[in-house]
Structure formats: C-alpha cells, structure tokens
PDB file of C-alpha atoms in Angstrom:
ATOM      1  CA  MET A  26     -28.304 -10.943  -5.036  1.00 62.00           C
ATOM      2  CA  ALA A  27     -30.016 -11.581  -1.714  1.00 76.00           C
ATOM      3  CA  ALA A  28     -32.963  -9.453  -0.685  1.00 91.00           C
ATOM      4  CA  CYS A  29     -32.086  -6.077   0.745  1.00 95.00           C
ATOM      5  CA  PRO A  30     -32.035  -5.813   4.533  1.00 96.00           C
ATOM      6  CA  THR A  31     -34.737  -3.734   6.177  1.00 94.00           C
ATOM      7  CA  ILE A  32     -34.032  -0.222   7.365  1.00 92.00           C
ATOM      8  CA  GLN A  33     -34.200  -1.525  10.926  1.00 93.00           C
ATOM      9  CA  GLU A  34     -31.531  -4.125  10.139  1.00 95.00           C
ATOM     10  CA  LEU A  35     -29.288  -1.504   8.540  1.00 95.00           C
ATOM     11  CA  GLU A  36     -29.705   0.725  11.593  1.00 93.00           C
ATOM     12  CA  ALA A  37     -28.961  -2.190  13.921  1.00 94.00           C
ATOM     13  CA  TYR A  38     -25.905  -3.045  11.806  1.00 96.00           C
ATOM     14  CA  LEU A  39     -24.653   0.537  12.043  1.00 93.00           C
ATOM     15  CA  ASP A  40     -25.194   0.530  15.805  1.00 92.00           C
ATOM     16  CA  GLY A  41     -23.354  -2.784  16.229  1.00 94.00           C
ATOM     17  CA  GLU A  42     -26.453  -4.530  17.531  1.00 94.00           C
ATOM     18  CA  LEU A  43     -26.403  -7.563  15.211  1.00 95.00           C
ATOM     19  CA  ASP A  44     -24.676 -10.852  15.814  1.00 96.00           C
ATOM     20  CA  ALA A  45     -21.529 -11.597  13.834  1.00 96.00           C
ATOM     21  CA  ALA A  46     -23.265 -13.894  11.331  1.00 96.00           C
ATOM     22  CA  ARG A  47     -25.985 -11.376  10.396  1.00 96.00           C
ATOM     23  CA  SER A  48     -23.435  -8.548  10.265  1.00 96.00           C
ATOM     24  CA  ALA A  49     -21.353 -10.567   7.811  1.00 96.00           C
ATOM     25  CA  VAL A  50     -24.399 -11.159   5.595  1.00 95.00           C
ATOM     26  CA  ILE A  51     -25.174  -7.439   5.556  1.00 96.00           C
ATOM     27  CA  GLU A  52     -21.534  -6.531   4.869  1.00 95.00           C
ATOM     28  CA  ARG A  53     -21.506  -8.847   1.842  1.00 96.00           C
ATOM     29  CA  HIS A  54     -24.773  -7.366   0.644  1.00 96.00           C
ATOM     30  CA  LEU A  55     -23.491  -3.812   1.077  1.00 95.00           C
ATOM     31  CA  SER A  56     -20.454  -4.629  -1.044  1.00 95.00           C
ATOM     32  CA  ALA A  57     -22.717  -5.233  -4.041  1.00 94.00           C
ATOM     33  CA  CYS A  58     -25.901  -3.162  -3.585  1.00 95.00           C
ATOM     34  CA  PRO A  59     -25.788   0.522  -4.526  1.00 95.00           C
ATOM     35  CA  LEU A  60     -29.285   1.119  -3.121  1.00 94.00           C
ATOM     36  CA  CYS A  61     -28.317  -0.168   0.324  1.00 95.00           C
ATOM     37  CA  ILE A  62     -25.025   1.719   0.218  1.00 96.00           C
ATOM     38  CA  ALA A  63     -27.024   4.912  -0.397  1.00 94.00           C
ATOM     39  CA  GLU A  64     -29.469   3.966   2.357  1.00 93.00           C
ATOM     40  CA  MET A  65     -26.600   3.458   4.802  1.00 94.00           C
ATOM     41  CA  ALA A  66     -25.248   6.887   3.865  1.00 94.00           C
ATOM     42  CA  ARG A  67     -28.656   8.429   4.663  1.00 91.00           C
ATOM     43  CA  ILE A  68     -28.858   6.558   7.973  1.00 93.00           C
ATOM     44  CA  ARG A  69     -25.331   7.642   8.921  1.00 92.00           C
ATOM     45  CA  PHE A  70     -26.161  11.235   7.987  1.00 91.00           C
ATOM     46  CA  ALA A  71     -29.329  11.240  10.110  1.00 87.00           C
ATOM     47  CA  SER A  72     -27.484   9.591  12.982  1.00 87.00           C
ATOM     48  CA  GLN A  73     -24.748  12.210  12.810  1.00 86.00           C
ATOM     49  CA  LEU A  74     -27.333  15.009  12.806  1.00 83.00           C
ATOM     50  CA  PHE A  75     -28.767  13.675  16.049  1.00 77.00           C
ATOM     51  CA  ALA A  76     -25.337  13.192  17.559  1.00 78.00           C
ATOM     52  CA  ASP A  77     -24.350  16.761  16.697  1.00 77.00           C
ATOM     53  CA  ALA A  78     -27.627  18.365  17.778  1.00 72.00           C
ATOM     54  CA  SER A  79     -27.735  20.324  20.986  1.00 71.00           C
ATOM     55  CA  ALA A  80     -31.437  19.670  21.451  1.00 65.00           C
ATOM     56  CA  PRO A  81     -32.955  18.782  24.799  1.00 70.00           C
ATOM     57  CA  ARG A  82     -33.242  15.100  25.610  1.00 76.00           C
ATOM     58  CA  LEU A  83     -36.427  13.528  24.294  1.00 78.00           C
ATOM     59  CA  SER A  84     -38.616  10.986  26.017  1.00 86.00           C
ATOM     60  CA  GLN A  85     -38.629   7.412  24.732  1.00 85.00           C
ATOM     61  CA  ILE A  86     -42.078   8.003  23.210  1.00 90.00           C
ATOM     62  CA  SER A  87     -40.892  11.153  21.426  1.00 88.00           C
ATOM     63  CA  LEU A  88     -37.788   9.373  20.162  1.00 85.00           C
ATOM     64  CA  HIS A  89     -39.930   6.518  18.865  1.00 88.00           C
ATOM     65  CA  ARG A  90     -42.259   8.927  17.049  1.00 90.00           C
ATOM     66  CA  LEU A  91     -39.353  10.836  15.575  1.00 88.00           C
ATOM     67  CA  HIS A  92     -37.698   7.617  14.449  1.00 87.00           C
ATOM     68  CA  ALA A  93     -40.954   6.407  12.847  1.00 89.00           C
ATOM     69  CA  ASN A  94     -41.336   9.708  10.989  1.00 90.00           C
ATOM     70  CA  LEU A  95     -37.744   9.588   9.745  1.00 87.00           C
ATOM     71  CA  GLU A  96     -38.242   6.014   8.597  1.00 87.00           C
ATOM     72  CA  THR A  97     -41.322   7.069   6.619  1.00 89.00           C
ATOM     73  CA  VAL A  98     -39.396   9.875   4.913  1.00 87.00           C
ATOM     74  CA  ILE A  99     -36.481   7.566   4.092  1.00 86.00           C
ATOM     75  CA  ARG A 100     -38.843   4.939   2.686  1.00 85.00           C
ATOM     76  CA  GLN A 101     -40.591   7.563   0.535  1.00 86.00           C
ATOM     77  CA  GLU A 102     -37.239   8.804  -0.808  1.00 83.00           C
ATOM     78  CA  ARG A 103     -36.158   5.232  -1.527  1.00 82.00           C
ATOM     79  CA  ASP A 104     -39.406   4.549  -3.410  1.00 84.00           C
ATOM     80  CA  GLN A 105     -38.867   7.671  -5.528  1.00 82.00           C
ATOM     81  CA  SER A 106     -35.340   6.583  -6.520  1.00 69.00           C
TER      82      SER A 106
END
C-alpha cells in the first residue's frame, strides 16, 4: 500500500482543493486504509463542528493557531491508536 497522505492532504481532499490526479490517488488509498478512513472521519467531524458553531468569526491568525492545535491533537490520537 502507498504511504498514507498527510493530514493536510486529507483536509485539502475533503475541501476539494486537490487536482483530479491527486484526488484519485487519495480515493484509492482511502478504499484500502482503515487508519486514513478513521482520520477522514475525525476531520469531517471537526469540520462539521466548526460549520455548526455559532462562534464569532476568528482572525486568520487565530484560525491558523486553532488549526495547528487541532492537528496536534489529531496526530497524538493517531499515534496512540
């Protein structure tokens, strides 16, 4: 199996930011990798939490910090699995 995509690639895939060729590679990988399937579920869940939140709009710097903190937590959870 090919190496797992990075969290950033999975997020970009979910957001439709990748080109068709890279998206196809990730789709094939997701069809066979339980760890990445679980990671995508966590990313979707976090994304949905933000979409549903009625919090005030954050600055780009605050969003970046929040994203970095979430990424650290996700990586720690992945390492514990």
